[in-house]
Amino acid sequence: GERDAINTTIINFNNEKMQITWATRELFPNENVSFFYTFGEGKHKVWKPCTTYLLDQDYNSGCLFKTEGPTLAISIRNSNGSEELFSKELKADFYIKPNPPENVTFFWEEDTVTVSCNKPERNARCLRLELQYKSKFDKEWQSRTSKCCSVGEQGFDPRKCYSFRVRLRRLVPHCNVVKYSSDWEAETFWMNGTLLDSCDDDITPQSKTVIVLSCSLAVLLMMLILLILLCQWQRVQMSVLPAIPDPKYPFADLFNDHNGNLQEWLDKNDHVVLQTKLEYEEPESITEAESQQEDGKNSDKQGPLEKILTFSGAAENNDGKAAEIACLIPASNTTAPFAGFHILMNDDMYVML
């Protein structure tokens, strides 16, 4: 009695092919059943064995066969077919699953779209055309249904890209006892009446230009900031660590001609050194001489003046030796001016740049 009430799944594919399946592992464990069917009516039925079985772990779990009429009788038996385990009679037309719509077309007029498909040759009154659509900003599909085989919808934004898909539905309970719909037709992508490969192409040239300009401005701004920071850093570096003058430039002949030998350079350029010394000391000597003439009290300061004058006379008489001794042998622990530099020297010091 329980086996007479077992559940089976019955699908009539567009009234062309039948598929009957059952849960063989739960209903007939460890038993490989056989299947028979007939489209005849009355007591004298001609049963046909299944030729195309559907398997579940090597056990028969369904049968696929051609639709041959509106009335169907099925019988599930043991493996050799001698004992009937389950039987049922049904109307094959109440289990139709339609094929996907054919030749689907889209007609756009401003914000309104109309979708249509070919009308099936039979049972069109039992079918409804379902349209689903969504933009890339929508999470759920929007659905519209109309009589076969045209459906329209309005309110589409021309700036958005939409995905569309359509299918055919079988009416329940007037035509079917099971809510069967066809598979979805291939999904298409539209934007303002233009067919696209996908909604990823929904990037207009204007937005591309905006992206390029934004990136360029960002790069220029970063370069300007780096330039300002570099200038500020150079200023700080110059104030904290001032540049040290290179002695090569004021004394080019000392390093180029004499390889840094100060003694040799002084021997050859003693008149230059003498002139430099006089430029630094002469104003001071003249001031001291004037002060001595006015006061007449500091006779002990006249010594340096006489030495300088004597040194000048020696220079005029081409006494090179005296000038060289005056320049190279300073007094102990005295400061010797040299081309703008003041050097603290003693008797044992030898200078070579």
PDB file of N, CA, C and O in Angstrom, residues 97-106 115-118 129-133 141 163-169 181-190:
ATOM      1  N   LYS A  97       6.565  20.911 -19.846  1.00  0.00           N
ATOM      2  CA  LYS A  97       7.560  21.978 -19.611  1.00  0.00           C
ATOM      3  C   LYS A  97       7.929  22.548 -20.973  1.00  0.00           C
ATOM      4  O   LYS A  97       8.499  21.860 -21.820  1.00  0.00           O
ATOM      5  N   PRO A  98       7.595  23.840 -21.239  1.00  0.00           N
ATOM      6  CA  PRO A  98       7.816  24.390 -22.579  1.00  0.00           C
ATOM      7  C   PRO A  98       9.299  24.625 -22.869  1.00  0.00           C
ATOM      8  O   PRO A  98      10.132  24.732 -21.963  1.00  0.00           O
ATOM      9  N   ASN A  99       9.605  24.706 -24.137  1.00  0.00           N
ATOM     10  CA  ASN A  99      10.959  25.077 -24.564  1.00  0.00           C
ATOM     11  C   ASN A  99      11.194  26.570 -24.355  1.00  0.00           C
ATOM     12  O   ASN A  99      10.230  27.351 -24.267  1.00  0.00           O
ATOM     13  N   PRO A 100      12.451  27.007 -24.288  1.00  0.00           N
ATOM     14  CA  PRO A 100      12.721  28.457 -24.182  1.00  0.00           C
ATOM     15  C   PRO A 100      12.156  29.196 -25.388  1.00  0.00           C
ATOM     16  O   PRO A 100      12.008  28.635 -26.478  1.00  0.00           O
ATOM     17  N   PRO A 101      11.813  30.460 -25.214  1.00  0.00           N
ATOM     18  CA  PRO A 101      11.257  31.238 -26.339  1.00  0.00           C
ATOM     19  C   PRO A 101      12.267  31.357 -27.481  1.00  0.00           C
ATOM     20  O   PRO A 101      13.478  31.437 -27.257  1.00  0.00           O
ATOM     21  N   GLU A 102      11.761  31.370 -28.683  1.00  0.00           N
ATOM     22  CA  GLU A 102      12.599  31.429 -29.873  1.00  0.00           C
ATOM     23  C   GLU A 102      12.483  32.789 -30.556  1.00  0.00           C
ATOM     24  O   GLU A 102      11.427  33.421 -30.536  1.00  0.00           O
ATOM     25  N   ASN A 103      13.604  33.197 -31.160  1.00  0.00           N
ATOM     26  CA  ASN A 103      13.660  34.444 -31.925  1.00  0.00           C
ATOM     27  C   ASN A 103      13.176  35.635 -31.091  1.00  0.00           C
ATOM     28  O   ASN A 103      12.251  36.360 -31.468  1.00  0.00           O
ATOM     29  N   VAL A 104      13.836  35.852 -29.961  1.00  0.00           N
ATOM     30  CA  VAL A 104      13.465  36.953 -29.062  1.00  0.00           C
ATOM     31  C   VAL A 104      13.982  38.264 -29.641  1.00  0.00           C
ATOM     32  O   VAL A 104      15.151  38.374 -30.041  1.00  0.00           O
ATOM     33  N   THR A 105      13.115  39.270 -29.684  1.00  0.00           N
ATOM     34  CA  THR A 105      13.485  40.591 -30.200  1.00  0.00           C
ATOM     35  C   THR A 105      13.149  41.663 -29.171  1.00  0.00           C
ATOM     36  O   THR A 105      12.192  41.528 -28.393  1.00  0.00           O
ATOM     37  N   PHE A 106      13.937  42.741 -29.193  1.00  0.00           N
ATOM     38  CA  PHE A 106      13.747  43.878 -28.290  1.00  0.00           C
ATOM     39  C   PHE A 106      13.477  45.116 -29.142  1.00  0.00           C
ATOM     40  O   PHE A 106      14.231  45.421 -30.077  1.00  0.00           O
ATOM     41  N   VAL A 115       9.365  43.337 -25.595  1.00  0.00           N
ATOM     42  CA  VAL A 115      10.048  42.086 -25.907  1.00  0.00           C
ATOM     43  C   VAL A 115       9.019  41.118 -26.485  1.00  0.00           C
ATOM     44  O   VAL A 115       7.916  40.953 -25.936  1.00  0.00           O
ATOM     45  N   SER A 116       9.378  40.460 -27.565  1.00  0.00           N
ATOM     46  CA  SER A 116       8.469  39.497 -28.199  1.00  0.00           C
ATOM     47  C   SER A 116       9.264  38.296 -28.685  1.00  0.00           C
ATOM     48  O   SER A 116      10.492  38.340 -28.796  1.00  0.00           O
ATOM     49  N   CYS A 117       8.542  37.199 -28.966  1.00  0.00           N
ATOM     50  CA  CYS A 117       9.164  35.969 -29.447  1.00  0.00           C
ATOM     51  C   CYS A 117       8.194  35.264 -30.391  1.00  0.00           C
ATOM     52  O   CYS A 117       7.034  35.682 -30.538  1.00  0.00           O
ATOM     53  N   ASN A 118       8.676  34.206 -31.001  1.00  0.00           N
ATOM     54  CA  ASN A 118       7.804  33.435 -31.893  1.00  0.00           C
ATOM     55  C   ASN A 118       6.695  32.735 -31.096  1.00  0.00           C
ATOM     56  O   ASN A 118       6.928  32.229 -30.001  1.00  0.00           O
ATOM     57  N   LEU A 129       4.541  34.829 -21.336  1.00  0.00           N
ATOM     58  CA  LEU A 129       5.927  35.275 -21.541  1.00  0.00           C
ATOM     59  C   LEU A 129       6.353  36.107 -20.346  1.00  0.00           C
ATOM     60  O   LEU A 129       5.721  37.125 -20.025  1.00  0.00           O
ATOM     61  N   GLU A 130       7.421  35.695 -19.689  1.00  0.00           N
ATOM     62  CA  GLU A 130       7.926  36.399 -18.503  1.00  0.00           C
ATOM     63  C   GLU A 130       9.232  37.107 -18.846  1.00  0.00           C
ATOM     64  O   GLU A 130      10.154  36.513 -19.398  1.00  0.00           O
ATOM     65  N   LEU A 131       9.262  38.386 -18.500  1.00  0.00           N
ATOM     66  CA  LEU A 131      10.443  39.227 -18.707  1.00  0.00           C
ATOM     67  C   LEU A 131      11.020  39.621 -17.352  1.00  0.00           C
ATOM     68  O   LEU A 131      10.298  40.087 -16.480  1.00  0.00           O
ATOM     69  N   GLN A 132      12.319  39.442 -17.202  1.00  0.00           N
ATOM     70  CA  GLN A 132      13.017  39.904 -15.998  1.00  0.00           C
ATOM     71  C   GLN A 132      14.179  40.800 -16.414  1.00  0.00           C
ATOM     72  O   GLN A 132      14.847  40.537 -17.424  1.00  0.00           O
ATOM     73  N   TYR A 133      14.411  41.846 -15.616  1.00  0.00           N
ATOM     74  CA  TYR A 133      15.470  42.805 -15.934  1.00  0.00           C
ATOM     75  C   TYR A 133      16.008  43.403 -14.631  1.00  0.00           C
ATOM     76  O   TYR A 133      15.328  43.428 -13.599  1.00  0.00           O
ATOM     77  N   TRP A 141      16.025  40.875  -9.408  1.00  0.00           N
ATOM     78  CA  TRP A 141      15.406  40.994 -10.718  1.00  0.00           C
ATOM     79  C   TRP A 141      14.008  41.591 -10.590  1.00  0.00           C
ATOM     80  O   TRP A 141      13.267  41.277  -9.658  1.00  0.00           O
ATOM     81  N   SER A 163      20.312  44.280 -17.707  1.00  0.00           N
ATOM     82  CA  SER A 163      20.363  42.875 -18.110  1.00  0.00           C
ATOM     83  C   SER A 163      18.932  42.382 -18.293  1.00  0.00           C
ATOM     84  O   SER A 163      18.070  42.645 -17.449  1.00  0.00           O
ATOM     85  N   PHE A 164      18.699  41.645 -19.392  1.00  0.00           N
ATOM     86  CA  PHE A 164      17.370  41.127 -19.690  1.00  0.00           C
ATOM     87  C   PHE A 164      17.441  39.612 -19.888  1.00  0.00           C
ATOM     88  O   PHE A 164      18.439  39.085 -20.419  1.00  0.00           O
ATOM     89  N   ARG A 165      16.366  38.939 -19.446  1.00  0.00           N
ATOM     90  CA  ARG A 165      16.197  37.521 -19.743  1.00  0.00           C
ATOM     91  C   ARG A 165      14.693  37.218 -19.803  1.00  0.00           C
ATOM     92  O   ARG A 165      13.891  37.854 -19.103  1.00  0.00           O
ATOM     93  N   VAL A 166      14.336  36.245 -20.634  1.00  0.00           N
ATOM     94  CA  VAL A 166      12.913  35.905 -20.836  1.00  0.00           C
ATOM     95  C   VAL A 166      12.750  34.390 -20.818  1.00  0.00           C
ATOM     96  O   VAL A 166      13.693  33.632 -21.095  1.00  0.00           O
ATOM     97  N   ARG A 167      11.532  33.955 -20.493  1.00  0.00           N
ATOM     98  CA  ARG A 167      11.174  32.532 -20.519  1.00  0.00           C
ATOM     99  C   ARG A 167       9.664  32.401 -20.680  1.00  0.00           C
ATOM    100  O   ARG A 167       8.913  33.382 -20.497  1.00  0.00           O
ATOM    101  N   LEU A 168       9.225  31.188 -20.984  1.00  0.00           N
ATOM    102  CA  LEU A 168       7.807  30.876 -21.109  1.00  0.00           C
ATOM    103  C   LEU A 168       7.337  30.085 -19.897  1.00  0.00           C
ATOM    104  O   LEU A 168       8.047  29.184 -19.419  1.00  0.00           O
ATOM    105  N   ARG A 169       6.152  30.441 -19.384  1.00  0.00           N
ATOM    106  CA  ARG A 169       5.570  29.754 -18.228  1.00  0.00           C
ATOM    107  C   ARG A 169       4.276  29.064 -18.631  1.00  0.00           C
ATOM    108  O   ARG A 169       3.493  29.598 -19.428  1.00  0.00           O
ATOM    109  N   SER A 181       8.153  25.966 -16.002  1.00  0.00           N
ATOM    110  CA  SER A 181       8.555  27.066 -16.885  1.00  0.00           C
ATOM    111  C   SER A 181       9.733  26.590 -17.730  1.00  0.00           C
ATOM    112  O   SER A 181      10.472  25.670 -17.356  1.00  0.00           O
ATOM    113  N   SER A 182       9.901  27.241 -18.857  1.00  0.00           N
ATOM    114  CA  SER A 182      11.040  26.904 -19.700  1.00  0.00           C
ATOM    115  C   SER A 182      12.333  27.413 -19.071  1.00  0.00           C
ATOM    116  O   SER A 182      12.307  28.206 -18.114  1.00  0.00           O
ATOM    117  N   ASP A 183      13.435  26.948 -19.610  1.00  0.00           N
ATOM    118  CA  ASP A 183      14.716  27.512 -19.189  1.00  0.00           C
ATOM    119  C   ASP A 183      14.804  28.953 -19.686  1.00  0.00           C
ATOM    120  O   ASP A 183      14.150  29.342 -20.663  1.00  0.00           O
ATOM    121  N   TRP A 184      15.640  29.752 -19.010  1.00  0.00           N
ATOM    122  CA  TRP A 184      15.798  31.152 -19.414  1.00  0.00           C
ATOM    123  C   TRP A 184      16.526  31.235 -20.758  1.00  0.00           C
ATOM    124  O   TRP A 184      17.482  30.497 -21.018  1.00  0.00           O
ATOM    125  N   GLU A 185      16.039  32.133 -21.586  1.00  0.00           N
ATOM    126  CA  GLU A 185      16.759  32.442 -22.813  1.00  0.00           C
ATOM    127  C   GLU A 185      18.072  33.135 -22.444  1.00  0.00           C
ATOM    128  O   GLU A 185      18.237  33.669 -21.339  1.00  0.00           O
ATOM    129  N   ALA A 186      19.057  33.104 -23.329  1.00  0.00           N
ATOM    130  CA  ALA A 186      20.365  33.698 -23.043  1.00  0.00           C
ATOM    131  C   ALA A 186      20.225  35.157 -22.608  1.00  0.00           C
ATOM    132  O   ALA A 186      19.465  35.933 -23.213  1.00  0.00           O
ATOM    133  N   GLU A 187      20.934  35.523 -21.564  1.00  0.00           N
ATOM    134  CA  GLU A 187      20.860  36.876 -21.016  1.00  0.00           C
ATOM    135  C   GLU A 187      21.500  37.870 -21.983  1.00  0.00           C
ATOM    136  O   GLU A 187      22.556  37.607 -22.561  1.00  0.00           O
ATOM    137  N   THR A 188      20.845  39.023 -22.143  1.00  0.00           N
ATOM    138  CA  THR A 188      21.372  40.085 -23.011  1.00  0.00           C
ATOM    139  C   THR A 188      21.516  41.374 -22.214  1.00  0.00           C
ATOM    140  O   THR A 188      20.885  41.552 -21.167  1.00  0.00           O
ATOM    141  N   PHE A 189      22.346  42.298 -22.745  1.00  0.00           N
ATOM    142  CA  PHE A 189      22.664  43.537 -22.040  1.00  0.00           C
ATOM    143  C   PHE A 189      22.377  44.712 -22.986  1.00  0.00           C
ATOM    144  O   PHE A 189      22.848  44.741 -24.127  1.00  0.00           O
ATOM    145  N   TRP A 190      21.598  45.666 -22.459  1.00  0.00           N
ATOM    146  CA  TRP A 190      21.169  46.798 -23.273  1.00  0.00           C
ATOM    147  C   TRP A 190      21.390  48.100 -22.517  1.00  0.00           C
ATOM    148  O   TRP A 190      21.286  48.162 -21.290  1.00  0.00           O
TER     149      TRP A 190
END
